[in-house]
Coordinates of C-alpha atoms and ligand atoms in Angstrom, one line a residue:
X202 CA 25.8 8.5 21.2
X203 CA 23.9 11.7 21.4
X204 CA 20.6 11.6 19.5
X205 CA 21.2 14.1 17.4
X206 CA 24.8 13.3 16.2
X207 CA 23.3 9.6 15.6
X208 CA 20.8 11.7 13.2
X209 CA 23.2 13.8 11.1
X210 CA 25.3 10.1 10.9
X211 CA 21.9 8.8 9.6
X212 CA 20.6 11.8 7.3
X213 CA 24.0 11.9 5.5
X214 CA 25.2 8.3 5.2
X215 CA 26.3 6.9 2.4
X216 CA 27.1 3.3 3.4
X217 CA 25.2 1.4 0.7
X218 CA 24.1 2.9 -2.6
X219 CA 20.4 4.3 -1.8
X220 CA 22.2 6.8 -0.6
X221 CA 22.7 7.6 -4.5
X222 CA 19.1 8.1 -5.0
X223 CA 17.5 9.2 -2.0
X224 CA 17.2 12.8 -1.0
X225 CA 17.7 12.2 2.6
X226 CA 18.2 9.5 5.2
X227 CA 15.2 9.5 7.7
X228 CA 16.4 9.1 11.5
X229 CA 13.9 7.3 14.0
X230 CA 11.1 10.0 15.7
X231 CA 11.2 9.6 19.0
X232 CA 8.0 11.3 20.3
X233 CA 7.4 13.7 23.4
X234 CA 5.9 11.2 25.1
X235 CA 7.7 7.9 23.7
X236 CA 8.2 5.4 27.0
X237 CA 9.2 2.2 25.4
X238 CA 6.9 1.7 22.8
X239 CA 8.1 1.3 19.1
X240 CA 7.0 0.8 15.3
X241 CA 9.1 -0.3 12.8
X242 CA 7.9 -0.1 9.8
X243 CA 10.0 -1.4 6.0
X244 CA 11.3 2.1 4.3
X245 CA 11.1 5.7 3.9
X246 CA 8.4 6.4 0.7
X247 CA 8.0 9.7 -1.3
X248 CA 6.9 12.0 1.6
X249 CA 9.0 10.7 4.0
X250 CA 12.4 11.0 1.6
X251 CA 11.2 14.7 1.3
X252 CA 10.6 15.5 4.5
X253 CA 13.3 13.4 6.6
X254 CA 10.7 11.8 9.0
X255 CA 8.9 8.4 8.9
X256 CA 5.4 7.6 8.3
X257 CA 4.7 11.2 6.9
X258 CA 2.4 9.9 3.5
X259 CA -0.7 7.5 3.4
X260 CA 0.0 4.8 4.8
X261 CA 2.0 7.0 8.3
X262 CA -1.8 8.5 8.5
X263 CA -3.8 5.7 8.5
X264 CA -1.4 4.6 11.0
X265 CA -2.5 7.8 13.0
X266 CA -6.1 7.0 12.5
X267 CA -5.3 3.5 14.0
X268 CA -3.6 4.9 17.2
X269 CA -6.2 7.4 18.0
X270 CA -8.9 4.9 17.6
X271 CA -6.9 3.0 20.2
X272 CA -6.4 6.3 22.7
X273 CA -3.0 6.6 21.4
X274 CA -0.9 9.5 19.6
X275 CA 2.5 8.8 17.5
X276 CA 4.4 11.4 20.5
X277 CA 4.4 8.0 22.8
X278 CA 6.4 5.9 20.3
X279 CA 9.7 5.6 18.3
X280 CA 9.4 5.1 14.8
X281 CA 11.8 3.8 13.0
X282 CA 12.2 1.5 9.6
X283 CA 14.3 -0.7 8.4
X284 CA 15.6 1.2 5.6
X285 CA 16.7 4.6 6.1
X286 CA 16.9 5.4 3.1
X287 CA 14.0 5.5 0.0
X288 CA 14.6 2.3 -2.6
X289 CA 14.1 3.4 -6.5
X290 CA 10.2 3.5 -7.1
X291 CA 9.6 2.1 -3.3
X292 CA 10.7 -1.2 -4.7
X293 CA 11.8 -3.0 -1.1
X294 CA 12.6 -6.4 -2.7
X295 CA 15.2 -4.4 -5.5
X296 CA 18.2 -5.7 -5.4
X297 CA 20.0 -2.1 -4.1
X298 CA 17.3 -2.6 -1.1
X299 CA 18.2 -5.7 -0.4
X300 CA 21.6 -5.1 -0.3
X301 CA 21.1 -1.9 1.7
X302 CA 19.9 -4.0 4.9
X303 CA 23.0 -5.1 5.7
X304 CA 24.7 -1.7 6.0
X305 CA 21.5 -0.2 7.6
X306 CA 21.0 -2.9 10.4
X307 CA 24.0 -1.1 12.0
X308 CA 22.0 1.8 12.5
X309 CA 18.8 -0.2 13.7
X310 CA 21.3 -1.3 16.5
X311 CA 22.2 2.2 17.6
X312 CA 19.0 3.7 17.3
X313 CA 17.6 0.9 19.4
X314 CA 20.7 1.2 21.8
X315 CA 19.9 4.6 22.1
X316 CA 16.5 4.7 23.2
X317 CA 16.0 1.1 24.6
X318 CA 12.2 -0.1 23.5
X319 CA 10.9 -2.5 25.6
X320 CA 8.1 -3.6 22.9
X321 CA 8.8 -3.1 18.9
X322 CA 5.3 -3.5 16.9
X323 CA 7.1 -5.2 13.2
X324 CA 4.9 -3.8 10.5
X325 CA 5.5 -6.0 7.2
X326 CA 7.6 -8.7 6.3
X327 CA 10.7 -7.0 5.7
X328 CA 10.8 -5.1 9.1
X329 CA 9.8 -8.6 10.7
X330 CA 12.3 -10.8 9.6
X331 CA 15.3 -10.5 11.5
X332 CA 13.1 -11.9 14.4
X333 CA 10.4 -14.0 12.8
X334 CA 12.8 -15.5 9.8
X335 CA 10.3 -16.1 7.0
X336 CA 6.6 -16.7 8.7
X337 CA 4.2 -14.9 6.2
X338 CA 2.6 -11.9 7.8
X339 CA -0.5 -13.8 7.4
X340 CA 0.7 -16.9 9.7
X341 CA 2.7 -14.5 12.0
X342 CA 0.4 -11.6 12.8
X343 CA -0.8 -11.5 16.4
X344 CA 2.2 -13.2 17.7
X345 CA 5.0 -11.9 19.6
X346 CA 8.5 -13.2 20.9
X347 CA 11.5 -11.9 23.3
X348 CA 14.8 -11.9 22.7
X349 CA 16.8 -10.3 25.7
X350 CA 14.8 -7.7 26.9
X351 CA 12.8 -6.7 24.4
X352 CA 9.2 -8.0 23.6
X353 CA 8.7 -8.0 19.0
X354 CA 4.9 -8.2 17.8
X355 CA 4.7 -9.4 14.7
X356 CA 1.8 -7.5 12.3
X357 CA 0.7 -6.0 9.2
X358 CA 2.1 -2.9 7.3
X359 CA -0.7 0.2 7.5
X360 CA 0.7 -0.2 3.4
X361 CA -1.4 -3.4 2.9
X362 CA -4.4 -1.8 5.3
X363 CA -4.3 1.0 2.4
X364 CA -5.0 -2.0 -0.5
X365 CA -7.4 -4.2 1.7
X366 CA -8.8 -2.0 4.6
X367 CA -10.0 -4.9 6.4
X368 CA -6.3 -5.7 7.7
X369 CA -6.6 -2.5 9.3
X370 CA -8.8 -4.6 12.5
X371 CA -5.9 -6.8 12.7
X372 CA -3.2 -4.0 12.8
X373 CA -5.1 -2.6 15.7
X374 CA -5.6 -5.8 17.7
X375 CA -1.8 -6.2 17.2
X376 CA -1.2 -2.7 18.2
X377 CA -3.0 -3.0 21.9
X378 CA -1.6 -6.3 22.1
X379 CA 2.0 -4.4 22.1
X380 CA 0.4 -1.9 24.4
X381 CA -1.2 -4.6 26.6
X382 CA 2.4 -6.8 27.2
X383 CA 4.5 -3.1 27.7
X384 CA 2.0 -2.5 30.8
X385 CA 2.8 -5.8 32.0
X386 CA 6.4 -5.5 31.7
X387 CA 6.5 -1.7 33.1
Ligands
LIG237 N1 6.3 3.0 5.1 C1 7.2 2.7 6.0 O1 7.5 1.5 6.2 N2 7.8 3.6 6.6 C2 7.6 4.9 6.4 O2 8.2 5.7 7.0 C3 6.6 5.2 5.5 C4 5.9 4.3 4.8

């Protein structure tokens, strides 16, 4: 499907009930220079509800400080989140949020279909868990695991970094650890 179809489906869904409260659904960003290299992070927050893009508040720039510290801008990745959609007060473990991650894993698959990652950095437990089930992000940080052709690293949420900034050395161990196992499957 055509990226920018997929993204009107996505900005105006309404196949679980966040779509009652949220201002707008936020599509993946696929940057200028995105070659296989993804983030998924939990939900949209405030800003990004506002402003129909991920990672657009806190805790999307202290995951910019992270990449440049690392050599790397956000316009060489997707991002994308589980949730398209902003939970009531940000709560990801509501009940209307867990019931929304059935209905929005459809459009996790087309998103991914569409732009094929090779690697997907996890950030948090909720993005995570389709793939590492229920290891804490404590036990499963640093690791990573393939399922068909695509490579998952498991880490913190730049969310938790913004509580207890000495996560933020793990988040960028786990990033260049992405970067490191893209190069060798180029
Ligand atoms: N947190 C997320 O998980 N995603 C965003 O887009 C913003 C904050």
């Amino acid at each position: 499907m055509d990226k920018a179809i997929l993204d009107a489906q996505i900005r105006a869904c309404t196949l679980c009930p966040l779509h009652l409260t949220r201002t707008i659904g936020v599509p993946a960003y696929v940057g200028e220079h995105y070659n296989g290299l993804a983030i998924m992070g939990e939900a949209p927050g405030r800003d990004e509800d506002l402003s129909g893009k991920p990672f657009m508040g806190r805790a999307g720039a202290l995951l910019d400080e992270y990449l440049s510290a690392l050599g790397l801008s956000r316009d060489q990745f997707m991002l994308l989140n589980r949730l398209r959609c902003r939970p009531p007060n940000n709560d990801i473990r509501s009940s209307e949020a867990i019931a929304a991650l059935t209905a929005c894993d459809k459009w996790t698959q087309e998103e991914l279909n569409e732009n094929k990652p090779r690697v997907i950095i996890l950030m948090g437990r909720t993005a995570a868990k389709p793939i590492f089930g229920t290891t804490s992000v404590s036990n499963g940080r640093g690791t990573y695991t393939s399922v068909d052709e695509t490579t998952f690293v498991y880490t913190y949420h730049p969310a938790a970094a913004l509580r207890s900034p000495e996560l933020g050395k793990f988040i960028m161990q786990d990033i260049q650890l992405a970067v490191d196992l893209w190069k060798l499957l180029k």
